[in-house]
Amino acid sequence: MQKIVDNHPLKAFNGLTLAIENAINAFMTSKYNPFYYHGALPQYYLWVLYLSGLLLFAYYIPTIDNAYNSKLLTNAWTSVDYITKSLPFGGVIRGIHRYAGDAMVITILLHALRVWFTDRYRQYRWLQWVSGIVLAIFVLFIGQTGFYLVWDDRSLLLTRMTASAFESLPVVGPGLKTWFLNGDQITNLTLSNFLFIHIGLSFFLLFGLWIHYLRMTRPVLTPPPAVNYILTALVLVCVFIWPLSSGNMADLNKQPVSFDIDWFFLWPYAMLSQMPVMGYWAVMILGTVAITAAPWLMIPKQPAIETAEVVLNKCTGCSLCYKDCPYQAIEMVPAPAGSRFKLLATVKDFRCSGCGVCVGACAFDAIDLPDLPDAEVNAKIKALLEAKG
Amino acid sequence: MIKYILSPKGIILLAFAGAVVAVSVLMAWSELGFTGATPDWLTDLTSRIGLHGAIAGFFNSLTPSLGEDLTKYLQGKGVSVNPKSTASLGDYGYILFMGVALTIGGIAIMIIGREDAEEKTVLPVKK
Amino acid sequence: MSDAKKVITLICERACDLSGIVDDSGSCTEVPGMKVVKFPCSGMIQPLMIENAIKAGADGVVVTGCQIGDCYYREGNRMIRERLLGDRPPTLKKGTDRRRILALWLAKPQRQRFISESKEFIATLNNLATPEAK
């Protein structure tokens, strides 16, 4: 079994998280407590983003060409302008796409903080933590490309900042810049590349999520409908309160100097504008490495997990523990020759959390936690009942 | 059934249902850019059940007050629409009222559904 | 109250926090007659253990796990709840007196709720007639 770790640096936050959730339970009940669906919240917003993005994609034109500067010309900026001002519900759909993205970042942050504070990110969960970091970085980058696609002043400035930040990296820098701009400078092809990154990486998220859900038996993928209604409503109300509008069309001959910051996606640019570029990369890379390594670094001495053990001569191969294991740590293998049964349960130690659900699932006492065998539990129950007092 | 509707909870839920319907009517009103005109589908529907006067009157009564406020707010936020297109400022009102309706509906479902949530399981006695 | 009812609680160590009200011998100081056995997760509790406890002379068994939806190990409390309700194997045997079993799903800060529910449960046990013949 896994011991409750007392030297966890975030122990105080665990109590705080549980206290907040307890307060929410008081009026929303555990059935609708959004914290109990914290992983499903960003997943829900991802579906909203796919759907609204599909509608925007139908009208978006990924070129920067404004050589004639005519109103009839269609480029990225004018197509976004058309979507926003002329298409029925276009501005609203654009708003939904934007604010669902912001909401996704917020919910991802909540999800990460909760698993961190409640100590649910290390040991047998390391794959979830690391894949989650990778997913979060991709979400950030996908969101940023969304800001380039609008192709207003801000997009141009962000594109230039990104290109020069890439360029300053040693060895890979020039290559990255060429990949990013799809050439040596900003051309029509640049926006094609941005659109490809924006949409292509979005679908890559599904692959990342597959890894994120690996080893999770029956992952919670969607909150109850009533919670979904509220999640949707939050985005819709934001669309009304802060309606979107583009800045001026980007002009390659001018250098915009300032822009409004979207603090959910564009905070790296705020950092980049305040510090030398190599310092920026150092902070970003070291920060990412440190957070990724948190499952190993946060607690100096992590007690090893006492993994479940199958009692070979008792296992009947009934598969109940295999079905109930929440981490897919039990595999049914063919029983050795001479056995009365066809299958035998085996424990994959590296996946086992030592929670004991398999013990509860076994009607034959055939699986045990070595530090708390069920015979011992039964003896303890008996002893307690016989004791006076 | 009738007993349930007349219980305090039933009355609250009826109020919620009424609120969702009322806000949903506001969606139709917004869709036309906060004007007093009713959309054709609604004119047809309400004429059949003899409610058209009430709905049209409701729409008309909102237009000078709420309609102007919403328009002013959106224009103040820099929203503009192409007058040659079928887009309208009302799109934003539509989405606002849809959000409000979803919130009310979500809360109502939570009120009904919270009964199933449990902090305690008493096992049914088998005969 | 010639002799207090003997009640045993099988509790997840991450569910409602009983530290401080359980003495070294495993008795709960706040609820007379209550004995406490801790588990890493309520999902580890076998229906067989509950039956054994009743057979060994317990008047009642309280199963305590975390709030449904918040299992540290993801699904343990749902599993034992389904087992108690007979929806997931292994289940309780047919003859087990289900009036003597209570399940509570309480988060760490809900100690008071645990105490009041246990006392109420013991009161209902007092009202039960002698253990059913079968």
XYZ file of C-alpha atoms in Angstrom:
650
model
C 0.000 0.000 0.000
C 1.045 3.584 -0.475
C 1.682 5.418 2.765
C 0.140 8.826 3.308
C 3.157 11.038 2.951
C 3.606 13.390 5.871
C 6.564 15.329 4.549
C 4.767 16.483 1.413
C 5.554 20.182 0.968
C 2.013 20.911 -0.183
C 0.309 19.132 2.700
C -1.326 22.360 3.852
C -2.835 22.843 0.398
C -4.301 19.358 0.522
C -6.295 20.360 3.588
C -7.305 23.612 1.917
C -8.459 21.857 -1.268
C -10.504 19.343 0.686
C -12.025 22.118 2.805
C -13.036 24.107 -0.304
C -14.555 21.005 -1.875
C -16.370 20.240 1.326
C -17.883 23.724 1.274
C -18.968 23.242 -2.357
C -20.490 19.866 -1.490
C -22.683 21.584 1.076
C -24.772 23.271 -1.601
C -23.932 21.449 -4.836
C -23.570 17.901 -3.441
C -20.839 15.529 -4.562
C -22.823 14.674 -7.682
C -22.390 18.160 -9.172
C -19.172 19.285 -7.526
C -17.052 20.472 -10.473
C -13.875 19.575 -8.585
C -14.860 15.928 -8.781
C -14.816 16.219 -12.574
C -11.730 18.408 -12.763
C -10.132 16.382 -15.556
C -13.305 16.298 -17.607
C -13.738 20.094 -17.574
C -10.953 20.904 -20.083
C -12.022 17.874 -22.111
C -15.513 19.350 -22.409
C -14.116 22.708 -23.538
C -11.996 20.876 -26.109
C -15.172 19.589 -27.771
C -16.606 23.137 -27.728
C -13.403 24.383 -29.373
C -13.472 21.715 -32.071
C -17.052 22.517 -32.987
C -16.729 26.309 -32.982
C -13.359 26.026 -34.739
C -14.900 23.955 -37.504
C -17.409 26.731 -38.190
C -14.664 29.376 -38.250
C -12.488 27.206 -40.483
C -15.224 27.174 -43.118
C -14.789 30.931 -43.707
C -11.170 31.554 -42.797
C -8.649 32.373 -45.535
C -4.983 31.935 -44.549
C -3.222 34.623 -46.607
C -1.663 37.946 -45.710
C -1.860 39.459 -49.153
C -2.999 43.037 -48.989
C -1.027 44.435 -51.876
C -4.048 46.242 -53.294
C -5.387 47.268 -49.915
C -8.847 46.982 -51.334
C -11.938 46.223 -49.364
C -12.822 43.522 -51.838
C -9.593 41.711 -51.178
C -9.842 38.638 -49.079
C -6.995 37.835 -46.768
C -6.838 36.506 -43.247
C -7.791 39.789 -41.604
C -10.690 40.527 -43.959
C -12.001 36.991 -43.673
C -11.996 37.301 -39.886
C -13.639 40.702 -40.272
C -16.278 39.125 -42.497
C -16.853 36.351 -39.973
C -17.178 38.870 -37.151
C -19.329 41.516 -38.784
C -21.270 39.989 -41.652
C -21.813 36.336 -40.933
C -24.949 35.652 -38.872
C -23.683 34.621 -35.438
C -20.110 34.747 -36.783
C -18.897 37.200 -34.159
C -20.524 35.100 -31.493
C -18.925 31.871 -32.697
C -15.563 33.602 -32.785
C -16.153 34.767 -29.235
C -17.088 31.259 -28.128
C -13.913 29.868 -29.713
C -11.820 32.443 -27.935
C -13.384 32.238 -24.486
C -13.694 28.441 -24.557
C -9.913 28.473 -25.124
C -9.396 30.741 -22.124
C -11.732 28.554 -20.090
C -9.762 25.489 -21.118
C -6.547 27.039 -19.822
C -8.246 27.922 -16.537
C -9.679 24.435 -16.110
C -6.358 22.807 -17.024
C -4.727 24.919 -14.334
C -7.377 23.883 -11.815
C -6.917 20.247 -12.798
C -3.137 20.446 -12.414
C -3.308 22.285 -9.106
C -5.808 19.838 -7.700
C -3.808 16.726 -8.523
C -0.722 18.458 -7.201
C -2.263 19.668 -3.951
C -4.001 16.387 -3.250
C -0.792 14.456 -3.967
C -2.167 12.557 -6.951
C 0.612 13.066 -9.460
C 3.576 10.888 -8.589
C 4.804 7.309 -8.556
C 2.353 5.144 -10.526
C 0.791 8.357 -11.888
C 3.960 9.848 -13.365
C 2.833 9.147 -16.924
C -0.317 11.213 -16.363
C 1.694 14.094 -14.925
C 4.315 14.173 -17.673
C 1.831 13.741 -20.522
C -0.282 16.435 -18.882
C 2.629 18.892 -18.973
C 3.216 18.121 -22.651
C -0.500 18.573 -23.370
C -0.582 21.878 -21.492
C 2.368 23.204 -23.506
C 0.661 22.196 -26.738
C -2.586 23.836 -25.660
C -0.652 27.032 -24.953
C 1.093 26.958 -28.330
C -2.114 26.111 -30.216
C -3.844 29.009 -28.491
C -1.022 31.369 -29.422
C -1.202 30.353 -33.096
C -4.887 31.237 -32.854
C -3.842 34.771 -31.983
C -1.531 34.899 -35.030
C -4.298 33.747 -37.371
C -6.400 36.878 -36.853
C -3.621 38.806 -38.572
C -4.047 42.186 -36.984
C -1.322 44.406 -35.479
C -0.935 42.145 -32.527
C -0.578 39.025 -34.681
C 2.236 40.646 -36.622
C 4.067 41.675 -33.482
C 3.633 38.230 -31.905
C 4.858 36.547 -35.078
C 7.957 38.725 -35.194
C 8.655 38.211 -31.507
C 8.333 34.456 -31.883
C 10.509 34.336 -34.993
C 13.293 36.330 -33.370
C 13.046 34.327 -30.160
C 13.434 31.121 -32.157
C 16.269 32.587 -34.198
C 18.294 33.417 -31.119
C 18.482 29.796 -30.035
C 21.801 28.139 -30.804
C 22.031 25.358 -33.417
C 18.295 24.749 -33.875
C 17.365 28.438 -33.983
C 17.551 29.251 -37.707
C 15.815 25.993 -38.596
C 13.008 26.650 -36.141
C 12.496 30.134 -37.511
C 12.301 28.842 -41.069
C 9.843 26.180 -40.008
C 7.773 28.696 -38.084
C 7.544 31.253 -40.893
C 7.442 28.576 -43.577
C 10.276 30.406 -45.330
C 12.742 33.119 -44.488
C 10.217 35.851 -44.086
C 6.532 36.429 -43.523
C 4.633 35.476 -46.667
C 1.273 33.994 -47.569
C 2.805 30.630 -46.783
C 3.395 31.720 -43.200
C -0.294 31.861 -42.438
C -0.865 28.497 -44.113
C 1.695 27.126 -41.698
C -0.013 28.799 -38.739
C -3.346 27.352 -39.761
C -1.763 23.931 -40.133
C -0.132 24.179 -36.713
C -3.349 25.431 -35.139
C -5.532 22.659 -36.530
C -2.961 19.884 -36.876
C -1.721 20.174 -33.312
C -5.314 20.354 -32.073
C -5.838 16.868 -33.406
C -2.500 15.820 -32.010
C -4.049 16.689 -28.639
C -6.305 13.666 -29.065
C -3.257 11.447 -29.390
C -1.757 13.086 -26.318
C -5.000 12.557 -24.433
C -4.939 8.891 -25.357
C -1.590 8.624 -23.595
C -2.938 10.772 -20.761
C -5.788 8.275 -20.266
C -3.632 5.173 -20.620
C -3.541 3.077 -17.441
C -6.746 4.758 -16.309
C -9.560 2.254 -16.186
C -12.862 3.982 -16.953
C -11.532 7.574 -17.150
C -14.073 10.287 -16.322
C -14.465 12.017 -19.671
C -17.518 14.161 -19.226
C -19.167 16.021 -16.357
C -22.909 15.562 -15.781
C -25.114 17.514 -18.247
C -26.157 20.126 -15.692
C -22.493 21.008 -15.098
C -21.948 21.162 -18.865
C -24.811 23.647 -19.151
C -23.177 25.916 -16.623
C -19.759 25.546 -18.293
C -21.306 26.512 -21.624
C -23.243 29.376 -20.085
C -20.062 30.846 -18.576
C -18.519 31.073 -22.044
C -21.671 32.493 -23.632
C -22.032 35.212 -21.027
C -18.364 36.183 -21.495
C -18.988 36.458 -25.249
C -21.629 39.069 -24.515
C -19.792 40.941 -21.777
C -16.489 41.222 -23.623
C -17.333 41.047 -27.333
C -14.304 40.551 -29.568
C -12.985 42.870 -32.190
C -9.785 42.760 -34.219
C -7.153 45.457 -34.234
C -6.053 47.045 -37.477
C -4.986 44.869 -40.352
C -1.322 43.941 -40.038
C 0.964 46.035 -42.197
C 4.328 44.457 -42.903
C 5.892 47.886 -43.381
C 5.108 48.965 -39.874
C 6.241 47.656 -36.519
C 3.495 47.694 -33.901
C 4.950 48.301 -30.470
C 2.321 47.346 -27.919
C -0.670 45.060 -27.642
C -3.397 43.928 -25.301
C -2.356 40.873 -23.375
C -4.586 37.866 -23.053
C -3.225 36.618 -19.763
C -4.224 33.031 -20.355
C -2.304 32.465 -23.577
C 0.009 35.411 -24.119
C 1.772 35.663 -20.763
C 4.998 34.222 -22.256
C 5.119 37.226 -24.589
C 4.726 39.565 -21.655
C 7.755 37.859 -20.115
C 9.656 37.944 -23.382
C 9.123 41.676 -23.714
C 10.526 42.258 -20.229
C 13.721 40.214 -20.308
C 16.634 39.274 -22.562
C 15.743 36.519 -24.958
C 18.245 33.961 -23.638
C 17.038 34.624 -20.119
C 13.513 33.978 -21.351
C 14.474 30.631 -22.831
C 16.413 29.688 -19.714
C 13.397 30.425 -17.507
C 10.981 28.611 -19.804
C 13.103 25.512 -20.330
C 14.280 25.164 -16.745
C 10.774 25.866 -15.469
C 9.304 23.193 -17.709
C 11.956 20.659 -16.697
C 11.404 21.423 -13.022
C 7.628 21.050 -13.242
C 7.945 17.888 -15.309
C 10.291 16.410 -12.718
C 7.998 17.324 -9.822
C 6.845 13.716 -9.248
C 10.442 12.820 -8.381
C 11.702 16.085 -6.900
C 8.885 17.201 -4.619
C 9.333 14.570 -1.961
C 12.891 13.687 -1.020
C 12.203 10.215 0.351
C 9.172 8.554 -1.142
C 8.321 5.309 0.591
C 8.089 2.475 -1.888
C 4.639 1.161 -2.691
C 3.770 -2.234 -1.279
C 2.217 -3.705 -4.366
C -0.498 -6.329 -4.348
C 0.516 -9.979 -4.535
C -1.457 -12.860 -5.988
C -1.674 -16.016 -3.870
C -0.941 -18.456 -6.661
C -2.643 -21.548 -5.302
C -5.844 -19.679 -4.451
C -6.405 -17.666 -7.651
C -9.283 -19.093 -9.687
C -8.756 -16.826 -12.657
C -12.189 -15.234 -12.264
C -10.953 -11.817 -13.536
C -12.880 -9.773 -10.956
C -9.735 -8.000 -9.729
C -8.667 -7.394 -13.314
C -11.983 -5.696 -14.059
C -11.973 -3.555 -10.933
C -8.345 -2.410 -10.884
C -8.423 1.374 -11.436
C -4.916 1.466 -12.931
C -4.948 -1.546 -15.238
C -2.241 -3.072 -13.090
C -3.619 -6.610 -13.254
C -3.245 -8.795 -16.271
C -4.890 -12.165 -16.775
C -2.367 -14.657 -18.155
C -2.838 -18.319 -19.048
C -2.510 -20.448 -15.927
C 0.525 -22.709 -15.685
C 0.124 -26.275 -16.878
C -1.526 -28.556 -14.360
C -3.700 -25.826 -12.877
C -7.418 -26.471 -12.457
C -8.146 -23.046 -13.898
C -7.601 -21.412 -17.261
C -6.346 -18.012 -16.167
C -4.168 -16.545 -13.501
C -4.046 -12.938 -12.309
C -0.656 -11.241 -12.310
C 0.208 -7.822 -10.940
C 2.238 -5.324 -12.953
C 4.157 -3.785 -10.070
C 5.068 -0.564 -11.870
C 1.400 0.296 -12.331
C 0.145 -0.830 -8.928
C -0.868 1.871 -6.455
C -1.291 -0.549 -3.561
C -4.831 0.658 -2.986
C -6.280 -2.779 -2.310
C -9.349 -2.558 -4.547
C -8.319 -5.954 -5.915
C -8.442 -7.346 -2.376
C -12.001 -6.089 -2.057
C -12.824 -7.615 -5.440
C -11.512 -11.073 -4.556
C -13.953 -13.564 -3.087
C -11.218 -16.190 -2.612
C -8.624 -14.312 -0.514
C -6.313 -14.850 -3.457
C -4.772 -11.380 -3.638
C -3.190 -9.498 -0.779
C -1.379 -6.344 0.161
C 1.802 -7.713 1.779
C 1.705 -5.168 4.614
C -2.005 -5.687 5.317
C -3.127 -9.220 4.416
C -6.837 -9.785 4.719
C -6.272 -12.584 7.240
C -4.667 -9.970 9.466
C -7.595 -7.590 8.952
C -10.088 -10.275 9.900
C -8.039 -11.220 12.963
C -7.917 -7.568 13.994
C -11.667 -7.166 13.604
C -12.192 -10.257 15.735
C -9.734 -9.118 18.392
C -11.354 -5.691 18.613
C -14.781 -7.191 19.077
C -13.660 -9.574 21.756
C -11.815 -6.913 23.702
C -13.581 -5.438 26.699
C -14.663 -1.796 26.572
C -47.809 14.016 -9.743
C -50.110 16.893 -8.732
C -48.978 16.478 -5.167
C -45.367 16.852 -6.274
C -46.118 19.960 -8.314
C -47.825 21.594 -5.352
C -44.972 20.819 -2.952
C -42.498 23.649 -2.230
C -39.932 22.007 -4.463
C -42.428 21.559 -7.256
C -43.317 25.236 -7.081
C -39.656 26.247 -7.217
C -39.143 24.001 -10.230
C -42.209 25.421 -11.962
C -40.794 28.895 -11.387
C -37.510 27.778 -12.927
C -39.325 26.264 -15.909
C -41.242 29.506 -16.383
C -38.017 31.496 -16.198
C -36.347 29.304 -18.836
C -39.320 29.747 -21.189
C -39.356 33.516 -20.615
C -35.632 33.843 -21.286
C -35.952 31.629 -24.355
C -38.563 34.047 -25.739
C -36.001 36.803 -25.224
C -33.658 34.832 -27.505
C -36.175 35.147 -30.335
C -36.560 38.847 -29.587
C -32.777 39.414 -29.633
C -32.335 37.499 -32.830
C -34.104 40.291 -34.699
C -31.827 42.934 -33.242
C -33.915 43.881 -30.198
C -36.848 45.147 -32.282
C -40.532 44.844 -31.590
C -41.108 42.650 -34.640
C -41.698 38.984 -33.953
C -40.042 36.409 -36.167
C -42.348 34.700 -38.660
C -42.159 31.314 -37.009
C -43.192 32.828 -33.711
C -45.991 34.905 -35.278
C -47.366 31.758 -36.872
C -47.034 29.688 -33.733
C -48.499 32.253 -31.352
C -51.368 33.119 -33.694
C -52.452 29.499 -33.696
C -52.708 29.377 -29.958
C -54.148 32.878 -29.721
C -51.236 34.353 -27.810
C -49.857 36.586 -30.495
C -51.031 39.847 -29.007
C -49.378 39.080 -25.706
C -46.042 38.063 -27.224
C -45.925 40.996 -29.647
C -46.856 43.341 -26.827
C -44.094 41.848 -24.667
C -41.565 42.343 -27.481
C -42.717 45.912 -28.096
C -42.578 46.809 -24.445
C -38.962 45.660 -24.136
C -37.645 47.435 -27.180
C -37.391 51.031 -25.922
C -35.843 50.080 -22.585
C -33.877 46.838 -22.525
C -33.317 46.842 -26.292
C -31.721 50.255 -26.263
C -29.629 49.479 -23.222
C -28.248 46.322 -24.783
C -27.575 48.094 -28.069
C -25.798 50.917 -26.307
C -23.706 48.502 -24.253
C -22.601 46.510 -27.294
C -21.815 49.595 -29.350
C -19.872 50.981 -26.413
C -17.819 47.775 -26.486
C -16.960 48.408 -30.129
C -19.247 45.835 -31.711
C -20.317 46.786 -35.197
C -22.108 44.815 -37.839
C -22.224 45.171 -41.567
C -25.644 46.692 -42.333
C -25.719 44.867 -45.671
C -25.519 41.478 -44.013
C -27.966 39.436 -42.001
C -25.733 39.592 -38.940
C -27.045 41.783 -36.165
C -26.167 43.090 -32.756
C -28.954 40.836 -31.594
C -26.673 37.816 -32.073
C -24.913 38.873 -28.898
C -28.192 39.304 -27.046
C -29.249 35.866 -28.269
C -26.123 34.319 -26.819
C -26.537 36.229 -23.558
C -30.069 34.957 -23.057
C -29.053 31.469 -24.104
C -26.373 31.615 -21.422
C -28.900 32.799 -18.850
C -31.375 30.083 -19.875
C -28.680 27.401 -19.627
C -27.690 28.670 -16.191
C -31.264 28.601 -14.914
C -31.844 25.192 -16.492
C -28.581 23.828 -15.079
C -29.442 25.017 -11.582
C -32.940 23.534 -11.866
C -31.521 20.153 -12.924
C -29.125 20.299 -10.001
C -32.005 20.937 -7.619
C -33.812 17.866 -8.926
C -30.719 15.702 -9.207
C -29.066 16.515 -5.899
C -31.417 14.112 -4.163
C -29.519 11.216 -5.735
C -26.238 12.415 -4.318
C -25.408 10.689 -1.112
C -23.206 10.878 1.898
C -24.875 7.815 3.332
C -26.001 4.497 1.906
C -28.557 2.500 3.815
C -28.782 -0.992 2.401
C -32.229 -2.083 1.306
C -33.422 -5.011 3.379
C -34.056 -8.012 1.153
C -37.099 -10.090 1.848
C -27.831 0.585 28.529
C -26.597 -2.490 30.349
C -24.021 -3.086 27.685
C -23.356 -0.741 24.810
C -23.794 -1.979 21.301
C -20.582 -3.101 19.696
C -20.113 -1.357 16.379
C -17.089 -1.613 14.147
C -16.224 0.928 11.486
C -14.144 -0.040 8.500
C -12.741 3.259 7.345
C -10.558 4.590 4.567
C -7.620 6.415 6.104
C -8.119 9.310 3.688
C -11.821 9.721 4.443
C -13.137 11.649 7.415
C -10.351 12.339 9.841
C -10.699 10.412 13.118
C -7.175 11.049 14.355
C -7.336 12.241 17.935
C -10.593 10.506 18.735
C -9.339 6.957 18.295
C -7.207 5.521 21.075
C -4.400 3.000 20.711
C -6.665 0.019 21.221
C -8.797 1.115 18.263
C -11.781 2.436 20.234
C -13.454 5.668 19.221
C -13.578 7.964 22.250
C -16.502 10.006 20.935
C -18.830 7.115 20.141
C -19.183 4.521 22.910
C -18.793 0.972 21.658
C -17.265 2.028 18.329
C -14.115 0.234 17.149
C -12.102 1.500 14.203
C -10.192 -0.473 11.559
C -8.323 1.580 8.982
C -7.810 0.682 5.336
C -5.718 2.366 2.648
C -8.924 2.711 0.618
C -12.531 1.762 1.238
C -12.323 -0.264 -1.986
C -10.201 -2.812 -0.117
C -13.079 -3.757 2.182
C -14.438 -7.186 1.311
C -18.116 -7.956 1.944
C -16.690 -11.061 3.606
C -14.971 -8.887 6.222
C -18.309 -7.290 7.092
C -19.927 -10.706 7.420
C -17.045 -11.895 9.592
C -17.439 -8.880 11.857
C -21.134 -9.581 12.364
C -20.373 -13.257 12.934
C -17.737 -12.315 15.513
C -20.336 -10.453 17.515
C -20.549 -6.953 16.079
C -24.004 -5.426 16.418
C -23.366 -3.186 13.475
C -20.783 -2.312 10.840
C -20.171 1.174 9.480
C -18.301 1.342 6.179
C -16.725 4.761 5.687
C -15.164 6.006 2.477
C -14.489 9.364 0.881
C -17.137 11.457 -0.838
C -18.441 9.655 -3.900
C -16.485 11.193 -6.782
C -13.384 11.840 -4.730
C -11.473 8.601 -4.225
C -7.732 9.074 -3.944
C -7.395 5.814 -5.844
C -10.120 6.858 -8.283
C -12.910 4.341 -7.772
C -12.586 2.516 -4.468
C -15.617 4.026 -2.741
C -17.853 3.461 -5.766
C -16.725 -0.166 -5.874
C -17.567 -0.971 -2.266
C -20.867 0.913 -2.541
C -21.838 -1.170 -5.551
C -20.767 -4.336 -3.751
C -22.883 -3.453 -0.731
C -25.862 -2.722 -2.944
C -25.371 -6.026 -4.738
C -24.513 -4.495 -8.108
C -20.911 -5.664 -8.326
C -19.414 -9.009 -7.320
C -18.499 -10.135 -4.754
C -21.631 -9.159 -2.845
C -22.945 -9.790 0.646
C -24.383 -13.219 1.324
C -28.146 -13.517 1.202
C -28.625 -14.130 4.905
C -26.623 -11.121 6.050
C -28.688 -8.736 8.158
C -28.518 -5.576 6.067
C -30.099 -3.433 8.761
C -26.836 -3.757 10.672
C -24.740 -2.217 7.904
C -24.409 1.486 7.200
C -22.162 3.142 4.644
C -20.994 6.731 4.999
C -19.179 8.748 2.329
C -17.513 11.611 4.147
C -14.655 13.927 3.281
C -11.762 14.564 5.616
C -13.264 17.605 7.418
C -16.593 15.869 8.159
C -15.780 14.326 11.526
C -18.871 15.734 13.266
C -21.124 14.219 10.636
C -19.448 10.864 11.234
C -20.034 11.065 14.973
C -23.685 12.102 14.664
C -24.470 9.500 11.987
C -22.789 6.745 14.011
C -24.735 7.660 17.130
C -27.961 7.681 15.175
C -27.070 4.303 13.695
C -26.380 2.862 17.145
C -29.753 4.185 18.274
C -31.474 2.317 15.452
C -29.498 -0.813 16.388
C -30.881 -0.494 19.918
C -34.379 -0.516 18.491
C -33.752 -3.655 16.478
C -35.145 -6.785 18.035
C -32.822 -9.652 18.808
C -30.743 -10.639 15.825
C -32.869 -12.280 13.192
C -33.076 -16.018 13.532
C -31.865 -16.378 10.014
